[in-house]
Short mmCIF file of N, CA, C and O in Angstrom, two decimals:
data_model
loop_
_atom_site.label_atom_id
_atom_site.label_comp_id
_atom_site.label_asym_id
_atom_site.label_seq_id
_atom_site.Cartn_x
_atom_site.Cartn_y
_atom_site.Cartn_z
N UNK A 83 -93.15 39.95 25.43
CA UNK A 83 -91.78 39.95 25.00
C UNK A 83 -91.29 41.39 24.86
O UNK A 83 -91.98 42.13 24.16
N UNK A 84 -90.06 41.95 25.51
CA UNK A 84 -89.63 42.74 25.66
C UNK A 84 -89.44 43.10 23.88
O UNK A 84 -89.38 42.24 23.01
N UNK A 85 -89.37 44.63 23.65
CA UNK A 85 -88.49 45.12 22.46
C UNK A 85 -87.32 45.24 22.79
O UNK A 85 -86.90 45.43 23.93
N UNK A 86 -86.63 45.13 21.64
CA UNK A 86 -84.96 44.72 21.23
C UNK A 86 -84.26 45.91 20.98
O UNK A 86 -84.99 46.74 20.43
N UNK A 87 -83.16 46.30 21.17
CA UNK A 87 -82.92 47.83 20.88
C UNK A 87 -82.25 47.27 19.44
O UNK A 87 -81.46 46.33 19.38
N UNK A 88 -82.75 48.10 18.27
CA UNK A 88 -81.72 47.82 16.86
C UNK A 88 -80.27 48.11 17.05
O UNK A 88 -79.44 47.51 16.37
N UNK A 89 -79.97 48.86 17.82
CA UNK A 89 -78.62 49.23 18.24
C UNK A 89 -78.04 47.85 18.69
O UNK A 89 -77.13 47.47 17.96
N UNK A 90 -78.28 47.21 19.48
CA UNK A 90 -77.47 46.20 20.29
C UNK A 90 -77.84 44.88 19.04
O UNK A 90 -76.86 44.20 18.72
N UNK A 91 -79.18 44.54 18.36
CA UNK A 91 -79.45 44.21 17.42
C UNK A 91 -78.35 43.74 16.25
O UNK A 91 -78.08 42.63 15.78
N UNK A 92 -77.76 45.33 15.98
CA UNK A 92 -77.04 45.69 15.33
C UNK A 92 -75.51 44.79 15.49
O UNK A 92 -74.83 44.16 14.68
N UNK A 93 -75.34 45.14 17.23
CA UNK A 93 -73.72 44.67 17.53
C UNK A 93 -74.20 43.10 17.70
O UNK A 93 -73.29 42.29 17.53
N UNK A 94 -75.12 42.72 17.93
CA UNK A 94 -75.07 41.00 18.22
C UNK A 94 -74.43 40.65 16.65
O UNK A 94 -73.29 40.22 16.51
N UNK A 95 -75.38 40.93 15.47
CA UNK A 95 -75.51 40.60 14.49
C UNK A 95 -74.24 40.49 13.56
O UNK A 95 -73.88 39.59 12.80
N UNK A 96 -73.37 42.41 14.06
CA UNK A 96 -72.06 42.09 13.80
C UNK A 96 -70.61 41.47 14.63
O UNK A 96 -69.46 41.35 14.22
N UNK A 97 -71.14 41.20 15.73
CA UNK A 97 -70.12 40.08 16.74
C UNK A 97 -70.24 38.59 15.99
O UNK A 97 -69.33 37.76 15.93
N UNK A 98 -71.82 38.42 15.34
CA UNK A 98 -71.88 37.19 14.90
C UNK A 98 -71.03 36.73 13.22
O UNK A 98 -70.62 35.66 12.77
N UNK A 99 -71.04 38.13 12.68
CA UNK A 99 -71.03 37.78 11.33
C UNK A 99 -69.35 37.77 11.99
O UNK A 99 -68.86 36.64 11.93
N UNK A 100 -68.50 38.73 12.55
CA UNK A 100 -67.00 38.48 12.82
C UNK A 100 -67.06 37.06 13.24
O UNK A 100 -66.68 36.34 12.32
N UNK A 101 -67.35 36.52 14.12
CA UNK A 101 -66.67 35.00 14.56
C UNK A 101 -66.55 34.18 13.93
O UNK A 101 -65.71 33.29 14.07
N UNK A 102 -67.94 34.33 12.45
CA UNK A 102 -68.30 33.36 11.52
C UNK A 102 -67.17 33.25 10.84
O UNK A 102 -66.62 32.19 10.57
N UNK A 103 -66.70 34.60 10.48
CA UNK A 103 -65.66 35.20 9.85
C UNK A 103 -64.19 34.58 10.05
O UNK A 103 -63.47 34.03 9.22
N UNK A 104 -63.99 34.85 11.46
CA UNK A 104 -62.99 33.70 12.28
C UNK A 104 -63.39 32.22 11.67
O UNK A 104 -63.29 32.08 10.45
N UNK A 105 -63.62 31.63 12.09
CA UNK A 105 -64.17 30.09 12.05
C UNK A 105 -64.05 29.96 10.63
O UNK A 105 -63.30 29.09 10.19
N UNK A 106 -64.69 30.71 9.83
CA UNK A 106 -64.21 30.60 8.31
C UNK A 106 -62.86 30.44 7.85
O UNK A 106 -62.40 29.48 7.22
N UNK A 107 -62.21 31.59 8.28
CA UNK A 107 -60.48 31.68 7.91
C UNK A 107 -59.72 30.76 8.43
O UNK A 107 -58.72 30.30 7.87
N UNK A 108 -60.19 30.36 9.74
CA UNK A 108 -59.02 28.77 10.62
C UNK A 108 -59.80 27.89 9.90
O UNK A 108 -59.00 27.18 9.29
N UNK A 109 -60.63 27.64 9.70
CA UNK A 109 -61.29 26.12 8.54
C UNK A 109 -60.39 26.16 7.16
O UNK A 109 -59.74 25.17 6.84
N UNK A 110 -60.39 27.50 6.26
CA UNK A 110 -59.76 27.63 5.22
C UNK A 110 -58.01 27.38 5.68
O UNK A 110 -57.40 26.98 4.69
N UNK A 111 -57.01 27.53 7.04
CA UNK A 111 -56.35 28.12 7.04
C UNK A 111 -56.07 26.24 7.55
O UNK A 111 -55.31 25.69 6.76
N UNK A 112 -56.45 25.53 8.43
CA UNK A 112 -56.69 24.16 8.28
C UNK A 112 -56.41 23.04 7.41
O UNK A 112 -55.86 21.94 7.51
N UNK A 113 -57.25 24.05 6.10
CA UNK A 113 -57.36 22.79 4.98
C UNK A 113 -56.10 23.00 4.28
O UNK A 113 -55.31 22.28 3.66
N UNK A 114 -56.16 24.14 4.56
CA UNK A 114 -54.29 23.92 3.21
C UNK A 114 -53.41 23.95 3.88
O UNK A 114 -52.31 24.23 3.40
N UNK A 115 -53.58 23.62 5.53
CA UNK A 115 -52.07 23.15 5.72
C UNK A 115 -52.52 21.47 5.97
O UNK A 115 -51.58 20.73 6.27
N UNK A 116 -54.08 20.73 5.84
CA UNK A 116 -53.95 19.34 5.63
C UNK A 116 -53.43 18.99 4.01
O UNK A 116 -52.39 18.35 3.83
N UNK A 117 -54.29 19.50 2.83
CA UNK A 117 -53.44 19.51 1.66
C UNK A 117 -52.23 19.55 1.53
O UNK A 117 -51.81 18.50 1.05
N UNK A 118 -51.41 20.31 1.75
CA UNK A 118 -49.93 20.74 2.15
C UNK A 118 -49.31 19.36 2.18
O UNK A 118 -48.66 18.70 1.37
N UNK A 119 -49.81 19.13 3.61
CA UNK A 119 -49.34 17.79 4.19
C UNK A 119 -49.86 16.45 3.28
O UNK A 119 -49.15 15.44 3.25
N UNK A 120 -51.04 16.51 2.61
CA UNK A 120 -50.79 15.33 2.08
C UNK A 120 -50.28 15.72 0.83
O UNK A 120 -50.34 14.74 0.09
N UNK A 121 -49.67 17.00 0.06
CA UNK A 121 -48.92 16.63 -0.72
C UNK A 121 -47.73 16.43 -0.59
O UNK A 121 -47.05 15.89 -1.46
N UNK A 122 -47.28 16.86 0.58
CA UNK A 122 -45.93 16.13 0.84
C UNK A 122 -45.81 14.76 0.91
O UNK A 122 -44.85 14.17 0.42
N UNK A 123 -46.91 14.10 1.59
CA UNK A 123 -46.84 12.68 2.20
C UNK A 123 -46.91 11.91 0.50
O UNK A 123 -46.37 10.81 0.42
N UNK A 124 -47.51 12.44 -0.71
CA UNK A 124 -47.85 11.82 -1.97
C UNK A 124 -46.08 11.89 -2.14
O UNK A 124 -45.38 10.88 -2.06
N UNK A 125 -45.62 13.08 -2.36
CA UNK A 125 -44.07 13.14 -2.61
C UNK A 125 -43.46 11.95 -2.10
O UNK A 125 -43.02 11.03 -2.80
N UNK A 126 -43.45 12.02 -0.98
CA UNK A 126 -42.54 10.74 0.10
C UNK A 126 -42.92 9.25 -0.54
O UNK A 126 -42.23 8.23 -0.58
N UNK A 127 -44.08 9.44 -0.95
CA UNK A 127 -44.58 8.01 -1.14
C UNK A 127 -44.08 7.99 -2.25
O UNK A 127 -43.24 7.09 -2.36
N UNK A 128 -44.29 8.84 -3.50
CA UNK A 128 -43.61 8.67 -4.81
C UNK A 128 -41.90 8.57 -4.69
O UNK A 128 -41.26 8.40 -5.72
N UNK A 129 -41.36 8.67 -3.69
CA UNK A 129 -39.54 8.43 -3.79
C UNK A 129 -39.61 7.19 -3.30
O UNK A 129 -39.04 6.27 -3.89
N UNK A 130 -40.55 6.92 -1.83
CA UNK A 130 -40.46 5.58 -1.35
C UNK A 130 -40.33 4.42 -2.85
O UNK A 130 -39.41 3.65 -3.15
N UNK A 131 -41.72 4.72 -3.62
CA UNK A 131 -41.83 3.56 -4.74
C UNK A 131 -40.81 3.47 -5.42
O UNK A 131 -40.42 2.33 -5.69
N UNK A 132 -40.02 4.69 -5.92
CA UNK A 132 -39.30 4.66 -6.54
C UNK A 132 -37.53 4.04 -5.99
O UNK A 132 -36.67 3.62 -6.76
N UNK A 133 -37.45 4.13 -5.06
CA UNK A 133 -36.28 4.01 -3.89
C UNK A 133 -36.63 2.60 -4.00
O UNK A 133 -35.71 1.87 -4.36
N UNK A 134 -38.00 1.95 -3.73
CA UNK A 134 -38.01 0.24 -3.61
C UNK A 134 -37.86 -0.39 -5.30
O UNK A 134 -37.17 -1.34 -5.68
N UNK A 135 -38.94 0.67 -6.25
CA UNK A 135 -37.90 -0.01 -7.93
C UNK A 135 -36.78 -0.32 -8.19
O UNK A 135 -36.51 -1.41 -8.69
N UNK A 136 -35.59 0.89 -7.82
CA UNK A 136 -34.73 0.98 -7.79
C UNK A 136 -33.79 -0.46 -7.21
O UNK A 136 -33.12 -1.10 -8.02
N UNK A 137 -33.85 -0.86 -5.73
CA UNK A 137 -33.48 -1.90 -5.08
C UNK A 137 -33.95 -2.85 -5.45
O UNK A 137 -33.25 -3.84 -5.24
N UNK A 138 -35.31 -3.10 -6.15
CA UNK A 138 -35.49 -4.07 -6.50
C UNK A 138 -34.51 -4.77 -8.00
O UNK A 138 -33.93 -5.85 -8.11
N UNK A 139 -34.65 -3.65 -8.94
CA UNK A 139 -33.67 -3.85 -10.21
C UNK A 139 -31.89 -4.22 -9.92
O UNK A 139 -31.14 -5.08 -10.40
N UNK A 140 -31.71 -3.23 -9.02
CA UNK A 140 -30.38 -3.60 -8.27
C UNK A 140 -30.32 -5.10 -7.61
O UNK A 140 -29.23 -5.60 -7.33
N UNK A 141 -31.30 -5.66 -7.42
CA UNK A 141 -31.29 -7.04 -6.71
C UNK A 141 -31.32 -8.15 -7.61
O UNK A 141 -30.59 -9.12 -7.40
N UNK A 142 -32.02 -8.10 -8.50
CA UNK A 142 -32.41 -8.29 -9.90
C UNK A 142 -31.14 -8.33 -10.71
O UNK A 142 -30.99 -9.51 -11.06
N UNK A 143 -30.23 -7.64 -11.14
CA UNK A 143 -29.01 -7.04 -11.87
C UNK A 143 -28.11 -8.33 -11.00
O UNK A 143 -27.64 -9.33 -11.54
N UNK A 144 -28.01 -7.94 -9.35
CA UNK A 144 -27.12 -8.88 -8.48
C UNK A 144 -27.31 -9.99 -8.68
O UNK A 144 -26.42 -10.78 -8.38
N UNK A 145 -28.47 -10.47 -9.24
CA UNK A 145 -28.81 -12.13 -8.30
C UNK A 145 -28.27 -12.55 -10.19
O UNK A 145 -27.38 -13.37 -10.40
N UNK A 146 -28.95 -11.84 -11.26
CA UNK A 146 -28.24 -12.04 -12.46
C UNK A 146 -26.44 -12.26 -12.68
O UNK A 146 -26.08 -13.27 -13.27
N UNK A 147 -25.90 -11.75 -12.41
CA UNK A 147 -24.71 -11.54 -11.95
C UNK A 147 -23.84 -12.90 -11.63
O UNK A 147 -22.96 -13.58 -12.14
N UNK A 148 -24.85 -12.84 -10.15
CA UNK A 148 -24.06 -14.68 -9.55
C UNK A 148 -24.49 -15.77 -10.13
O UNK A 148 -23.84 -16.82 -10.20
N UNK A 149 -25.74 -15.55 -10.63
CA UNK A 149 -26.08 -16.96 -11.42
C UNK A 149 -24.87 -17.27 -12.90
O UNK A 149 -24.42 -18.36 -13.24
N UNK A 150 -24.60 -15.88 -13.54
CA UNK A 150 -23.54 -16.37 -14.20
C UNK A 150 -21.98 -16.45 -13.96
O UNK A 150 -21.20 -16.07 -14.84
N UNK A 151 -21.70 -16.77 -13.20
CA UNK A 151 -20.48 -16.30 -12.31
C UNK A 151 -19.81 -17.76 -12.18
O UNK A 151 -20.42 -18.43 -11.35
N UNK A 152 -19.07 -18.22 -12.57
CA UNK A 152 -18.14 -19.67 -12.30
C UNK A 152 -17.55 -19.73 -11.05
O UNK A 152 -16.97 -18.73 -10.62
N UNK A 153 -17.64 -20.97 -10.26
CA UNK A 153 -17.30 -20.55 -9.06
C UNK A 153 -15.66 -20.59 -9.25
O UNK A 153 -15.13 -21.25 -10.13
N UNK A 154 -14.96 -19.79 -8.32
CA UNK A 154 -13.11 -20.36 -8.51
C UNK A 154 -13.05 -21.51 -8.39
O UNK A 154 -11.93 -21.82 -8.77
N UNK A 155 -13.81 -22.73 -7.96
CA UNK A 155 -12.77 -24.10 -7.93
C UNK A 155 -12.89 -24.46 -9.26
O UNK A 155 -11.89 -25.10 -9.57
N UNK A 156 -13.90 -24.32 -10.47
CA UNK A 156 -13.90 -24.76 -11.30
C UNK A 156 -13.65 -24.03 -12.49
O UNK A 156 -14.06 -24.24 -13.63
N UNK A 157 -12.68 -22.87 -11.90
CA UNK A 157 -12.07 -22.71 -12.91
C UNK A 157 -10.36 -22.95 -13.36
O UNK A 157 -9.78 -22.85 -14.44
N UNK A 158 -9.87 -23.33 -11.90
CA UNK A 158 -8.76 -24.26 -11.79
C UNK A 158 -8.67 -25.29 -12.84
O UNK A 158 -9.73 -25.86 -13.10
N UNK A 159 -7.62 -25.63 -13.49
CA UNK A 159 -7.51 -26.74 -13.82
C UNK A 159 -5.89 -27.23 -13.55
O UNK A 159 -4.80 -26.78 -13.89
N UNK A 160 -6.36 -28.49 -12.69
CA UNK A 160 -4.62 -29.28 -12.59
C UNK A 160 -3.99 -29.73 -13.42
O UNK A 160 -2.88 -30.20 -13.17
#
């Protein structure tokens, strides 16, 4: 087996530790724009629920409404 020059040794070792380096920062740089995104998507979902409470009480309030509601013919009287 051939000897290794420490010199080139040297540059493998620091070509390797840079890429790691790379690959590190786009993994880190990755995750918080997936976080990001699912805290937006939690947001959306928390207005969605709230947007369907909302319509639901409003439907709720409506349907209350007509059930007490006399129809006009019977409130005619001849």
């Amino acid at each position: 087996m051939a000897k290794t020059d420490p010199k080139t040794m040297q540059d493998l070792t620091s070509v390797v530790q840079t890429l790691l380096q790379q690959l590190q920062d786009k993994f880190q740089t990755m995750s918080n724009q997936i976080i990001g995104k699912i805290d937006d998507m939690n947001s959306h979902i928390d207005d969605l629920e709230k947007n369907i409470a909302d319509l639901m009480t409003q439907t709720e309030v409506e349907e209350l409404e007509g059930e007490n509601k006399i129809p006009a013919t019977a409130t005619k009287k001849s």
